[in-house]
Backbone as numpy.savetxt, mean C-alpha at the origin, in Angstrom:
# Nx Ny Nz CAx CAy CAz Cx Cy Cz
0.78 13.89 26.18 1.73 13.33 25.59 2.97 13.06 25.13
3.79 11.62 25.35 4.99 11.61 25.31 5.48 11.80 24.22
6.81 11.69 24.65 8.15 12.41 23.32 8.48 11.49 22.78
9.25 11.49 21.67 9.73 10.13 21.05 11.07 10.37 20.74
11.99 9.22 20.86 13.44 9.49 20.27 13.48 9.56 19.48
13.16 9.08 18.16 12.98 9.51 16.88 11.75 9.16 16.33
11.73 9.72 15.01 10.07 9.63 14.31 9.83 7.98 14.07
10.72 6.82 14.56 9.99 5.96 14.00 9.27 5.19 15.32
9.24 5.74 16.47 8.18 5.86 17.56 6.78 6.52 16.74
6.74 7.24 16.17 5.83 7.66 15.50 4.36 7.02 14.56
5.46 5.75 13.74 4.96 4.99 13.23 3.72 4.36 13.82
2.37 4.42 12.70 0.98 3.55 13.56 0.49 4.16 14.54
-0.93 3.49 15.43 -1.75 4.01 15.71 -2.11 5.62 14.94
-2.67 5.26 13.85 -3.13 6.27 12.80 -4.93 6.05 13.21
-5.53 7.20 12.87 -7.04 7.37 12.98 -7.96 6.12 12.17
-9.25 5.77 12.24 -10.07 5.15 11.92 -11.07 6.16 11.55
-11.25 6.61 10.34 -11.95 7.35 10.25 -13.98 7.08 9.59
-14.59 7.61 10.03 -16.15 7.03 9.96 -16.08 8.07 8.04
-16.45 7.83 6.95 -16.69 8.43 5.63 -18.32 8.28 5.96
-18.61 9.53 6.61 -19.88 9.57 6.92 -20.89 10.56 5.76
-19.91 10.97 4.76 -20.75 12.33 4.00 -20.21 11.34 2.67
-19.36 10.75 2.51 -18.90 10.11 1.02 -19.52 9.08 1.22
-20.38 8.31 2.42 -21.40 7.26 2.63 -22.31 7.61 3.03
-22.85 8.60 3.03 -24.73 9.37 3.45 -25.52 8.03 2.65
-25.67 8.54 1.68 -26.57 7.57 0.87 -26.75 6.40 0.55
-25.78 5.79 1.78 -25.94 3.70 1.58 -26.34 3.48 3.37
-26.53 2.41 3.38 -27.27 2.00 4.64 -26.22 1.32 5.33
-25.10 0.96 5.13 -23.71 0.41 5.47 -23.34 1.49 6.26
-22.00 0.93 6.76 -21.22 2.04 7.02 -19.66 1.93 6.74
-19.03 2.87 6.10 -17.71 2.92 6.21 -16.86 3.46 6.49
-15.96 2.64 6.98 -14.52 3.15 8.02 -13.15 3.31 7.23
-12.17 4.17 7.60 -11.25 4.32 6.57 -10.14 4.56 7.39
-9.04 3.63 7.59 -7.47 3.65 8.20 -6.87 4.32 7.48
-6.65 5.66 8.64 -5.99 7.00 7.68 -4.49 6.29 7.67
-3.75 5.50 6.84 -2.33 4.95 7.14 -1.67 6.31 6.27
-2.24 7.09 5.60 -1.44 8.53 4.72 -1.31 8.94 6.23
-1.63 9.04 7.43 -0.98 9.54 8.47 -0.17 9.66 9.77
0.81 8.07 8.77 2.06 7.50 8.80 2.76 8.31 8.71
4.52 9.11 9.41 5.52 9.83 9.23 5.55 10.11 7.72
5.83 9.12 7.14 6.48 9.10 5.48 5.36 9.45 4.80
3.78 9.18 5.25 2.75 9.65 3.71 2.20 8.12 3.59
2.65 7.02 4.62 2.07 6.00 3.59 2.01 4.60 4.55
0.98 4.20 4.44 1.45 2.24 5.06 2.81 1.78 5.34
3.26 2.28 4.07 4.65 1.53 4.35 5.48 1.52 5.33
5.61 2.30 6.16 6.38 2.84 6.87 6.62 1.56 7.86
5.17 1.06 7.98 5.17 -0.09 8.76 6.26 -1.12 8.41
5.90 -1.62 7.13 6.49 -2.59 6.88 7.81 -2.53 6.76
8.31 -0.82 6.59 9.99 -0.58 6.17 10.56 -1.00 7.50
10.06 -0.18 8.68 10.70 -0.56 10.16 10.71 -2.38 10.52
9.69 -3.03 10.14 9.80 -4.38 10.67 10.55 -5.12 10.10
10.83 -5.39 8.58 11.74 -5.39 7.40 13.02 -5.31 8.46
13.59 -4.08 8.65 14.74 -3.21 8.49 15.11 -4.42 10.55
14.14 -4.12 10.78 14.71 -4.84 12.30 14.44 -6.21 12.00
13.92 -6.67 11.71 13.82 -8.34 11.75 15.29 -8.47 11.20
15.91 -8.00 9.85 17.18 -8.45 9.62 17.99 -7.98 10.26
18.08 -6.56 11.28 19.29 -6.54 12.29 19.48 -7.48 13.06
17.91 -8.02 13.51 18.18 -9.05 14.96 18.47 -10.52 14.17
17.92 -11.12 12.94 18.45 -11.88 12.33 20.45 -11.87 11.62
20.93 -11.03 11.98 22.27 -10.62 11.79 22.65 -10.65 10.17
21.58 -10.30 9.37 21.32 -10.10 7.87 22.52 -8.77 7.77
21.92 -7.61 8.79 21.93 -6.24 8.39 22.69 -5.46 9.33
23.86 -5.30 9.00 24.93 -4.87 10.34 25.43 -3.47 9.77
26.01 -2.47 11.04 26.50 -0.78 10.55 27.26 -1.26 9.42
27.22 0.06 8.83 27.72 0.22 7.32 27.28 -0.30 6.52
26.37 -1.65 6.15 25.94 -2.14 5.14 24.97 -1.11 4.29
25.05 -1.73 3.17 23.83 -0.87 2.36 22.48 -1.31 2.19
21.52 -0.66 2.33 19.83 -1.26 1.91 19.84 -0.67 0.20
19.32 -1.82 0.18 18.87 -2.10 -1.40 17.55 -2.35 -1.50
16.35 -1.41 -2.08 14.98 -1.92 -2.15 14.21 -1.79 -3.67
13.98 -2.59 -4.26 12.81 -2.32 -5.97 11.88 -1.74 -4.93
10.89 -0.82 -5.52 9.67 0.19 -4.98 9.03 1.05 -5.81
7.49 0.93 -5.73 6.90 2.10 -6.64 7.18 3.40 -5.97
7.54 3.33 -5.05 7.97 4.63 -4.19 7.79 4.91 -2.67
6.29 4.27 -2.49 6.02 4.49 -1.26 7.09 3.45 0.14
7.19 2.15 -0.30 8.39 1.35 0.42 9.35 1.73 0.52
9.85 2.48 -0.85 11.24 3.05 -0.75 11.36 4.58 0.39
10.26 4.70 0.81 10.02 6.39 1.10 9.96 6.25 2.57
9.23 4.97 3.15 9.18 4.53 4.52 10.86 3.89 4.84
11.43 3.53 3.52 12.56 2.68 4.03 14.25 3.71 4.32
13.83 5.18 3.29 14.50 6.02 3.57 14.51 6.71 4.87
13.09 7.12 4.81 12.98 7.50 6.61 13.74 6.50 7.98
13.13 5.06 7.55 14.11 4.06 8.66 15.91 4.26 8.52
16.03 4.28 7.36 17.70 4.09 7.19 18.22 5.50 7.63
17.29 6.31 7.36 18.17 7.48 8.18 18.35 7.99 9.50
17.15 7.17 10.15 17.64 7.56 11.89 18.59 6.02 12.20
18.53 5.05 11.52 19.21 3.90 11.99 20.70 4.14 11.28
21.17 5.18 10.12 22.32 5.48 9.80 22.62 4.25 8.53
21.97 3.71 7.47 22.19 3.00 6.85 22.45 4.30 5.27
23.14 3.45 4.32 22.75 4.19 3.21 21.99 3.52 2.21
20.95 3.95 1.61 20.00 3.35 0.71 19.79 3.85 -0.40
19.67 2.59 -1.00 19.62 2.85 -2.43 18.11 2.13 -3.08
17.38 2.92 -3.77 15.84 2.84 -3.93 15.84 2.26 -6.09
14.97 1.71 -6.15 15.35 1.25 -7.65 13.98 1.43 -7.91
13.57 2.23 -8.82 11.98 2.46 -9.39 12.05 2.51 -10.88
10.75 2.77 -11.07 9.74 2.51 -12.69 9.99 4.30 -12.57
10.45 4.30 -13.72 10.61 5.97 -14.36 8.64 6.26 -14.28
8.00 4.93 -14.60 6.66 5.34 -14.56 5.84 5.63 -13.55
6.57 6.08 -11.87 5.91 6.19 -11.28 5.85 7.77 -10.90
5.20 8.19 -10.11 5.15 10.05 -9.73 6.15 9.89 -9.49
6.63 11.12 -10.40 7.91 12.21 -9.60 8.31 12.86 -8.61
6.81 13.42 -7.92 7.09 13.13 -6.46 7.71 12.12 -5.54
7.24 10.92 -6.00 8.49 9.85 -5.10 9.77 10.36 -5.33
10.07 10.23 -6.39 11.48 9.96 -6.35 11.69 11.40 -5.97
11.59 12.38 -5.91 11.88 13.38 -5.20 11.90 13.68 -3.78
11.30 13.07 -3.06 10.84 12.95 -1.85 12.22 11.49 -1.20
12.49 10.85 -1.88 13.46 9.77 -1.52 14.67 10.27 -1.63
15.53 11.33 -2.79 16.56 11.68 -3.06 16.49 13.19 -1.59
15.52 13.55 -1.13 15.08 14.70 0.09 15.48 13.90 0.66
15.67 12.54 1.10 15.51 12.01 2.49 17.36 11.02 2.50
17.54 11.71 1.35 19.25 10.94 1.17 19.36 9.82 0.75
18.51 8.93 -0.07 18.31 7.92 -0.95 19.15 7.97 -2.54
19.65 6.90 -3.02 20.21 7.15 -4.34 18.97 6.14 -4.80
18.54 6.90 -5.93 17.45 6.65 -6.44 17.71 6.10 -8.32
17.72 4.75 -8.40 18.22 4.36 -9.09 16.80 4.31 -10.26
16.26 5.00 -11.45 15.35 4.66 -12.24 15.26 3.88 -13.57
14.72 2.95 -13.52 14.57 2.26 -14.44 13.61 2.37 -15.52
13.59 2.75 -17.19 12.74 3.24 -18.30 11.47 2.02 -18.05
10.87 2.12 -18.65 9.72 1.75 -18.65 9.62 0.94 -19.67
8.86 -0.57 -20.21 8.84 -1.07 -21.04 8.45 -0.42 -22.04
8.58 -1.13 -23.02 7.88 -0.52 -24.73 6.48 -0.13 -24.20
6.23 0.92 -24.47 4.48 1.72 -25.03 4.57 1.86 -23.20
5.03 1.87 -22.82 4.88 2.15 -21.64 4.04 3.66 -21.10
3.11 3.85 -20.25 3.14 5.06 -19.83 2.98 5.75 -18.35
3.56 6.88 -18.07 3.70 7.06 -17.16 2.80 7.29 -16.21
2.71 7.26 -14.83 1.39 6.78 -14.12 0.75 5.64 -14.25
1.14 4.61 -15.30 0.76 3.47 -15.46 1.88 1.90 -15.10
2.42 1.80 -14.06 3.86 1.40 -13.72 2.41 -0.43 -14.16
2.94 -0.93 -15.13 2.57 -2.56 -15.41 3.96 -3.68 -14.87
3.28 -4.70 -14.41 4.16 -6.05 -14.01 5.54 -6.08 -14.70
5.35 -5.90 -16.28 6.56 -5.88 -17.31 7.38 -4.92 -16.74
6.81 -3.79 -16.20 7.59 -2.95 -16.17 8.25 -3.30 -14.45
7.69 -3.49 -13.39 7.60 -3.96 -12.37 9.36 -4.93 -12.79
8.95 -6.00 -13.75 10.08 -6.83 -13.81 11.55 -6.64 -14.16
11.52 -5.34 -14.97 12.71 -4.71 -15.20 13.28 -3.88 -14.08
12.32 -3.55 -13.21 12.85 -2.60 -12.17 13.35 -4.10 -10.71
13.10 -4.95 -10.98 13.61 -6.75 -10.29 14.60 -7.30 -10.84
14.88 -6.83 -12.43 15.88 -7.70 -12.92 17.30 -6.53 -12.50
17.01 -4.93 -12.53 18.00 -4.20 -12.63 18.26 -4.05 -10.50
17.22 -4.70 -10.11 17.69 -4.08 -8.04 18.68 -5.82 -8.10
18.27 -7.22 -8.84 19.25 -8.39 -8.43 20.60 -7.66 -9.39
21.18 -6.84 -10.11 22.03 -6.56 -10.63 22.86 -5.95 -9.72
22.30 -4.98 -9.18 22.70 -4.17 -8.04 23.21 -4.87 -7.27
22.27 -6.02 -6.42 22.74 -6.65 -5.18 24.03 -7.51 -5.01
24.15 -8.08 -6.75 25.13 -8.99 -7.35 26.30 -7.87 -7.36
26.04 -6.58 -8.01 27.55 -5.82 -8.46 28.01 -5.41 -7.03
26.61 -5.03 -5.75 27.31 -4.23 -4.77 27.59 -5.04 -3.36
26.69 -6.16 -3.35 26.92 -6.73 -2.09 25.99 -6.03 -1.13
24.77 -5.86 -1.28 23.98 -5.03 -0.61 22.96 -6.10 -0.03
22.23 -5.41 1.44 20.97 -5.78 1.79 19.64 -5.62 1.06
19.07 -6.42 0.45 18.09 -6.67 -0.43 16.92 -6.92 0.63
15.77 -5.93 0.82 14.73 -6.15 1.47 14.19 -6.88 1.08
13.64 -6.89 -0.35 12.77 -7.96 -0.90 11.42 -8.08 -0.28
10.62 -6.88 -0.28 9.35 -6.61 0.47 7.76 -7.53 -0.56
8.45 -7.78 -1.79 7.33 -9.17 -2.30 7.50 -10.26 -2.14
8.69 -10.64 -1.16 8.41 -11.97 -0.33 9.09 -12.00 0.91
9.63 -10.89 1.28 9.67 -10.98 2.79 8.65 -11.26 3.73
8.41 -11.97 4.63 7.20 -12.19 5.56 6.79 -11.06 6.61
8.02 -10.50 6.84 7.80 -9.31 7.40 6.63 -8.10 7.04
6.46 -7.91 5.58 5.76 -7.46 5.26 4.08 -7.84 5.75
3.98 -8.83 5.59 2.50 -9.65 6.46 2.29 -8.95 7.74
3.30 -9.56 8.35 3.49 -9.33 10.21 3.73 -8.01 10.29
3.72 -6.86 9.80 3.76 -5.62 9.98 2.72 -5.18 10.10
1.54 -6.00 9.50 -0.02 -5.57 9.64 -0.83 -6.49 10.23
0.32 -7.93 10.37 -0.89 -8.56 11.17 -0.60 -8.43 13.03
0.85 -7.84 12.96 0.72 -7.50 14.05 0.80 -6.26 15.00
0.62 -4.85 13.99 0.22 -3.99 14.26 -0.94 -3.20 13.66
-1.42 -3.19 12.20 -2.07 -2.48 11.32 -4.00 -3.07 12.16
-3.76 -4.43 11.81 -5.20 -5.38 12.23 -5.44 -5.51 13.69
-4.57 -5.13 14.76 -4.80 -5.13 16.16 -5.86 -3.85 16.40
-4.57 -2.22 15.45 -5.40 -1.38 16.03 -6.91 -0.82 15.24
-7.05 -1.43 14.31 -8.41 -1.59 13.76 -9.41 -2.26 14.27
-9.07 -3.98 14.85 -10.01 -4.41 15.81 -10.23 -3.81 17.01
-9.37 -3.06 17.40 -9.39 -2.16 18.79 -10.66 -1.07 18.78
-9.82 -0.09 17.48 -10.43 0.97 17.20 -12.68 0.53 16.60
-12.61 -1.08 16.72 -13.99 -1.39 15.86 -14.40 -2.02 16.93
-13.86 -1.74 18.01 -14.36 -2.78 18.99 -14.95 -4.09 18.72
-13.84 -4.76 17.87 -14.27 -5.72 17.11 -15.52 -5.93 15.92
-16.35 -5.25 16.44 -17.64 -5.04 15.66 -17.42 -4.91 13.83
-17.03 -5.94 13.29 -16.43 -5.75 11.50 -16.85 -6.72 10.77
-17.49 -6.31 9.64 -18.62 -7.56 9.40 -17.26 -7.32 7.37
-16.87 -6.67 7.38 -16.49 -6.49 5.61 -14.64 -5.58 5.95
-13.70 -6.39 5.59 -12.73 -5.20 5.23 -12.06 -5.95 3.95
-11.60 -4.75 3.42 -11.66 -4.49 1.54 -10.02 -4.23 1.35
-9.31 -4.52 0.57 -8.28 -3.80 0.44 -7.52 -3.84 -1.24
-6.99 -3.25 -1.61 -6.43 -3.56 -3.02 -5.22 -3.80 -2.75
-4.55 -5.14 -3.28 -3.92 -5.86 -3.29 -2.39 -5.65 -4.38
-1.40 -5.44 -3.86 0.09 -4.92 -4.49 0.74 -6.43 -4.01
1.38 -6.07 -2.98 2.59 -7.29 -2.81 1.89 -7.78 -2.04
0.51 -7.98 -1.64 -0.36 -8.74 -0.72 0.15 -8.57 0.90
0.87 -7.81 1.11 1.41 -7.79 2.45 0.20 -7.20 3.88
-0.52 -5.98 2.92 -1.58 -5.39 4.19 -2.73 -6.21 4.29
-3.19 -6.62 2.66 -4.60 -7.16 3.09 -4.22 -8.96 3.76
-3.16 -9.29 3.15 -2.93 -11.02 4.07 -2.54 -10.76 5.38
-2.01 -9.65 5.79 -1.74 -9.51 7.05 -2.96 -9.16 8.14
-3.42 -8.36 7.29 -4.68 -8.29 8.27 -5.75 -8.90 7.87
-6.09 -9.51 7.08 -6.97 -10.59 6.88 -6.79 -11.63 7.93
-5.61 -12.06 7.84 -5.43 -13.62 8.47 -5.87 -12.90 10.38
-5.34 -11.85 10.61 -5.56 -11.36 11.67 -7.18 -11.53 12.19
-8.15 -10.80 11.59 -8.91 -10.46 11.32 -9.72 -11.87 12.11
-9.33 -12.56 10.93 -10.10 -13.88 10.62 -9.58 -14.78 11.70
-8.67 -14.55 12.46 -8.09 -15.19 13.77 -8.46 -14.79 14.81
-9.60 -13.80 14.80 -10.02 -13.43 15.84 -11.43 -13.55 15.73
-12.43 -13.55 14.53 -13.16 -13.81 13.93 -13.92 -13.97 12.60
-13.65 -15.65 12.30 -13.54 -15.94 11.11 -14.87 -15.71 9.84
-16.00 -15.24 10.76 -17.25 -14.46 10.09 -16.74 -13.31 9.13
-15.78 -12.90 9.30 -15.46 -11.22 8.53 -15.04 -11.23 7.86
-15.97 -11.01 6.51 -15.57 -11.17 4.80 -14.75 -10.33 4.34
-13.84 -10.85 4.42 -11.89 -9.95 3.52 -12.66 -10.35 2.06
-12.39 -9.18 1.33 -12.76 -8.92 -0.07 -11.48 -8.26 -0.54
-11.10 -8.52 -1.63 -9.49 -7.99 -2.48 -10.37 -7.03 -3.55
-9.41 -6.20 -3.98 -9.50 -4.94 -4.63 -9.12 -4.82 -5.55
-9.34 -5.11 -7.40 -8.57 -5.20 -8.12 -8.77 -4.59 -9.18
-7.85 -3.42 -10.06 -8.48 -3.37 -11.50 -9.13 -3.23 -12.24
-10.27 -2.93 -12.92 -11.37 -3.83 -13.32 -10.49 -3.99 -15.26
-9.36 -3.81 -15.10 -9.07 -4.32 -16.06 -7.84 -5.66 -16.14
-7.57 -5.60 -15.02 -7.05 -6.72 -14.57 -6.83 -7.55 -12.90
-8.23 -8.25 -13.67 -8.33 -8.61 -12.12 -7.88 -10.17 -12.17
-6.52 -10.43 -11.71 -5.97 -11.95 -11.96 -6.57 -12.31 -10.42
-6.55 -12.13 -9.77 -6.44 -12.65 -8.01 -8.01 -13.56 -8.51
-8.70 -12.89 -9.10 -9.91 -13.63 -8.99 -10.42 -14.18 -10.59
-9.00 -14.52 -10.72 -9.12 -15.78 -12.13 -9.73 -15.65 -13.31
-9.96 -13.91 -13.69 -10.27 -13.52 -14.60 -9.46 -12.81 -15.85
-9.47 -12.66 -17.07 -8.91 -12.51 -18.10 -8.29 -11.43 -17.91
-6.77 -11.06 -18.21 -6.14 -9.22 -18.02 -6.46 -8.55 -19.52
-7.63 -7.66 -19.22 -7.52 -6.84 -20.69 -6.57 -6.21 -20.75
-5.94 -5.06 -19.70 -5.03 -4.22 -20.25 -4.24 -4.40 -18.39
-2.97 -4.33 -18.87 -2.04 -4.19 -17.30 -1.77 -2.51 -16.84
-2.61 -1.83 -17.83 -2.02 -0.38 -17.80 -3.26 0.10 -16.70
-3.58 0.92 -15.44 -3.93 1.56 -14.81 -3.80 2.32 -13.88
-4.65 3.04 -13.05 -3.65 4.38 -12.16 -3.78 3.60 -10.86
-4.04 2.16 -10.65 -3.82 2.41 -8.86 -2.19 2.11 -8.79
-1.12 3.09 -8.81 0.05 2.83 -8.76 0.51 2.18 -7.20
1.42 1.18 -7.70 1.90 0.33 -6.37 1.37 -1.13 -5.81
0.36 -1.19 -6.76 -0.34 -2.17 -6.90 -0.78 -2.72 -8.00
-1.47 -4.31 -7.94 -1.83 -4.86 -9.03 -1.54 -4.68 -10.30
-0.40 -5.51 -10.36 0.64 -6.06 -11.08 -0.19 -6.97 -12.34
-0.88 -7.12 -12.74 -1.27 -8.28 -13.37 -0.72 -9.47 -13.22
-0.40 -9.80 -11.84 0.43 -11.17 -11.27 -0.13 -11.59 -10.14
-0.29 -12.89 -9.57 -0.34 -12.80 -8.04 0.93 -13.14 -7.71
1.22 -12.21 -6.48 1.87 -12.02 -5.42 2.31 -13.26 -4.65
3.72 -13.40 -4.54 4.15 -14.37 -4.00 3.60 -14.66 -2.60
3.00 -13.44 -1.39 2.56 -13.56 -0.34 0.87 -13.14 0.04
0.38 -13.61 -1.29 -0.88 -13.83 -1.56 -1.30 -15.25 -0.81
-2.17 -14.52 0.08 -3.33 -16.13 0.68 -4.55 -16.51 0.33
-4.89 -17.16 -0.89 -6.76 -17.21 -1.20 -7.22 -17.59 0.24
-7.07 -18.02 0.39 -7.86 -19.08 1.59 -8.62 -17.74 2.96
-8.30 -16.71 2.64 -8.38 -15.71 3.78 -9.14 -14.93 2.55
-9.55 -15.03 1.87 -9.92 -14.45 0.72 -11.41 -13.82 0.35
-12.63 -13.86 0.79 -13.88 -14.51 0.76 -14.69 -14.09 -0.94
-14.08 -12.81 -1.35 -14.83 -11.90 -2.70 -13.70 -11.31 -3.42
-13.98 -10.93 -4.28 -13.27 -9.81 -5.44 -14.35 -8.52 -5.66
-13.67 -7.56 -5.42 -14.20 -6.21 -6.43 -12.85 -5.81 -7.18
-13.79 -5.04 -8.18 -12.91 -4.27 -8.98 -13.95 -2.96 -9.55
-12.49 -1.97 -9.77 -12.52 -0.54 -9.78 -12.18 -0.56 -11.49
-12.27 0.71 -12.13 -12.07 1.09 -13.05 -11.06 2.53 -12.35
-10.30 2.79 -13.66 -9.60 4.04 -12.89 -10.80 5.31 -12.92
-11.54 5.25 -13.82 -12.33 6.70 -13.44 -13.42 6.46 -12.13
-13.29 5.21 -11.57 -14.26 5.06 -10.41 -13.17 5.33 -9.13
-12.04 4.76 -9.28 -11.20 5.41 -8.16 -10.74 6.97 -8.48
-10.13 7.33 -9.10 -10.42 8.60 -9.53 -11.18 10.16 -8.98
-12.54 9.03 -8.76 -13.98 10.19 -8.35 -14.07 10.13 -7.29
-13.56 9.07 -6.64 -13.74 8.41 -5.22 -12.56 9.64 -4.34
-11.09 9.63 -4.69 -10.22 10.29 -4.18 -10.62 11.22 -4.38
-11.00 12.23 -5.37 -11.88 13.57 -5.44 -13.02 13.91 -3.90
-13.54 12.80 -4.22 -14.87 13.08 -3.25 -13.56 12.91 -1.74
-12.90 12.27 -1.62 -12.80 11.84 -0.09 -12.08 13.19 -0.01
-11.23 13.97 -0.97 -10.34 15.43 -0.56 -11.72 16.40 -0.06
-12.89 16.44 -1.15 -13.42 17.71 -1.45 -15.12 17.17 -0.50
-15.17 16.02 0.19 -16.11 16.12 1.18 -15.74 15.53 2.44
-14.43 14.92 2.47 -14.36 14.67 3.67 -12.86 15.00 4.08
-12.36 15.92 3.77 -11.05 16.74 3.51 -10.12 15.92 4.02
-9.69 14.58 3.25 -9.04 13.54 3.10 -8.40 14.06 1.52
-6.86 14.15 1.93 -6.01 13.99 0.23 -5.32 12.70 0.65
-5.98 12.19 -0.56 -5.06 10.75 -0.56 -5.11 10.01 -2.20
-4.29 9.47 -2.53 -3.65 8.71 -3.52 -4.98 7.84 -4.39
-4.32 7.17 -5.65 -5.28 6.58 -6.68 -6.21 5.02 -5.41
-4.63 4.63 -4.84 -5.44 3.64 -4.60 -6.33 3.40 -3.16
-6.16 4.72 -2.28 -6.83 5.39 -1.32 -8.59 5.13 -2.06
-8.44 6.00 -3.65 -9.66 6.34 -4.17 -10.38 4.82 -4.85
-9.49 3.68 -5.14 -10.12 2.96 -5.08 -10.34 1.57 -4.30
-9.93 1.72 -3.31 -10.81 0.98 -2.30 -11.93 1.46 -1.66
-12.20 3.19 -1.49 -13.23 3.57 -1.38 -14.60 3.49 -2.71
-13.93 3.47 -3.77 -15.35 3.01 -4.87 -15.05 1.76 -4.77
-14.68 0.45 -4.38 -15.06 -0.48 -3.94 -15.73 -0.66 -3.07
-15.84 0.41 -1.59 -16.30 -0.11 -0.45 -17.85 0.94 -0.81
-17.86 1.69 -1.14 -19.35 2.44 -2.04 -20.16 1.38 -2.84
-19.36 0.44 -3.48 -20.19 -0.62 -4.03 -20.81 -1.39 -3.28
-19.75 -2.06 -2.33 -20.54 -3.16 -1.49 -21.11 -2.71 -0.32
-20.90 -0.98 -0.33 -22.23 -0.73 0.49 -24.05 -0.51 0.00
-23.78 -0.73 -1.38 -24.89 -0.90 -1.97 -25.65 -2.00 -2.16
-24.92 -3.06 -1.37 -25.94 -4.56 -1.26 -25.57 -4.87 -0.44
-24.74 -4.99 0.62 -24.72 -5.84 1.98 -25.87 -5.07 2.93
-25.81 -6.04 4.34 -26.70 -5.53 4.81 -26.51 -4.30 5.53
-28.28 -3.91 5.85 -28.13 -2.83 6.28 -27.64 -2.22 7.69
-26.44 -1.32 8.00 -25.68 -1.25 9.30 -24.38 -1.98 9.59
-24.00 -2.88 7.96 -22.89 -3.49 8.04 -21.69 -2.63 8.20
-20.29 -3.53 8.56 -19.54 -2.55 8.92 -18.53 -2.57 8.12
-17.84 -2.01 7.02 -17.13 -1.76 6.24 -15.80 -1.19 6.18
-15.07 -1.91 6.63 -13.05 -1.15 6.91 -12.34 -1.32 5.72
-11.89 -0.38 5.66 -10.74 -0.41 4.25 -9.18 0.50 5.04
-8.83 1.00 3.42 -7.57 1.72 4.16 -7.42 3.14 3.03
-6.59 4.11 3.69 -6.53 5.07 2.82 -5.00 4.65 2.88
-4.74 4.14 1.74 -2.89 3.84 2.06 -1.52 4.77 1.82
-1.96 5.83 1.15 -0.92 6.84 1.28 -1.63 8.54 0.74
-1.05 9.49 0.79 -1.20 10.69 0.84 -0.92 11.46 -0.86
-2.16 11.88 -1.35 -2.26 12.81 -2.42 -1.52 13.65 -2.72
-0.55 13.91 -1.79 0.52 14.70 -2.19 1.73 14.13 -3.16
1.62 12.96 -3.06 2.83 12.24 -4.01 2.34 12.45 -5.56
0.72 12.98 -5.60 0.60 12.50 -7.25 -0.22 14.18 -7.56
0.37 15.18 -7.39 -0.03 16.30 -7.43 0.49 17.52 -8.80
1.13 16.40 -9.57 1.68 16.41 -11.14 1.22 15.30 -12.08
0.11 14.47 -11.24 -0.54 13.42 -12.22 -2.24 14.25 -12.35
-2.81 13.37 -13.05 -4.22 13.47 -13.53 -5.06 13.72 -12.46
-4.77 13.00 -11.00 -5.80 12.99 -10.06 -6.99 13.74 -10.09
-6.13 14.73 -9.47 -6.81 16.15 -9.13 -6.60 17.23 -10.10
-6.25 17.21 -11.07 -6.58 18.26 -12.23 -8.35 18.14 -12.76
-8.64 19.18 -12.92 -10.35 18.98 -13.51 -9.97 18.99 -14.88
C-alpha cells in the first residue's frame, strides 16, 4: 500500500458493499457505496476537494484568502479538512437545527462556525428550506462584509463533476457495469445528478430514481405537507439548482420512521453505522427490491457516518 502525502489523497475509492442481511428477504440485490468511509466521514469530501481545487485553477482562490460556505455540516467538515491541509482559514455558516456533533467537528478542525437560528417553530434535527434560506442570507452577508471566497455548493458545477468523475466511475467498475437501478436522496443534487448522468452515459437503460421524504416530495411534483423531516442535509422542499429531471426515471418516498428503522438495521445487522439519509436510501432500496425483477441490482449510497448523530434520536431506543 502506497503512502499519502496528505489526507486529501485518501478521498474516494470507497467500498461497495452488498447488503445481504438487510436484503435477505428480497429477490433483488442491494449494493451500498460506503461513502462514510471517506476521511472526514461523508461523501462530501469529494466535492470539497473538487470545488476548492477548481477555484484555485481558475484563480478565484489564492493563498491567504478566506473560504466561506453554507452547510448542514458534512460539506463544511469536508471543506474544513481540505482548508486545513491547504492552509486556508474557513468559515462555516450553518443552522442551529443541525446536530451539535457537526459543529463540534468543524470547530475541532479549526473552522469558525457561524450558527444561524432556525425559523419560527423550527425543531432541532429538522432543518427546513426556510431555515436554509436564513443560512444562505447570512452567508451572503458575510461574503459582502469580509470579501471571502464563497464555495456555494448549491450552484457550484464542481459539486456534480466530482461525483461524475469519481464516484460514478468507481461504482461502474465495482459493479462490472451490471447495474439496473441507482437510487439516492437528493439534497443539493450534486451526488444524484453527477452519478446519474455518468451511469446513463455508459448505459442509458440504467434506471435512476430520486428518494424524497414522504411529506415533501417536491421533485415528484406532489404537495409538501410538512417540510420538517429527519433527512438532514437533503430534501429542503424546493427544487435544487443542480437538479436535472431528464436523468431521473422515477421517485420513491420514505417516512422518518422508515429511514430510522433502516439506519438501525444497517448498524445491528450489517455493522454499518450511518446517518439518517443512509437509512432513507436503504429503506427506499428495500421497497424497490420488493417489486423489481428477481436478480435486479440496486445501487445506493451510504452518505455519512452515524457518529454525527449520537445526540439525536437515531440510535435511541
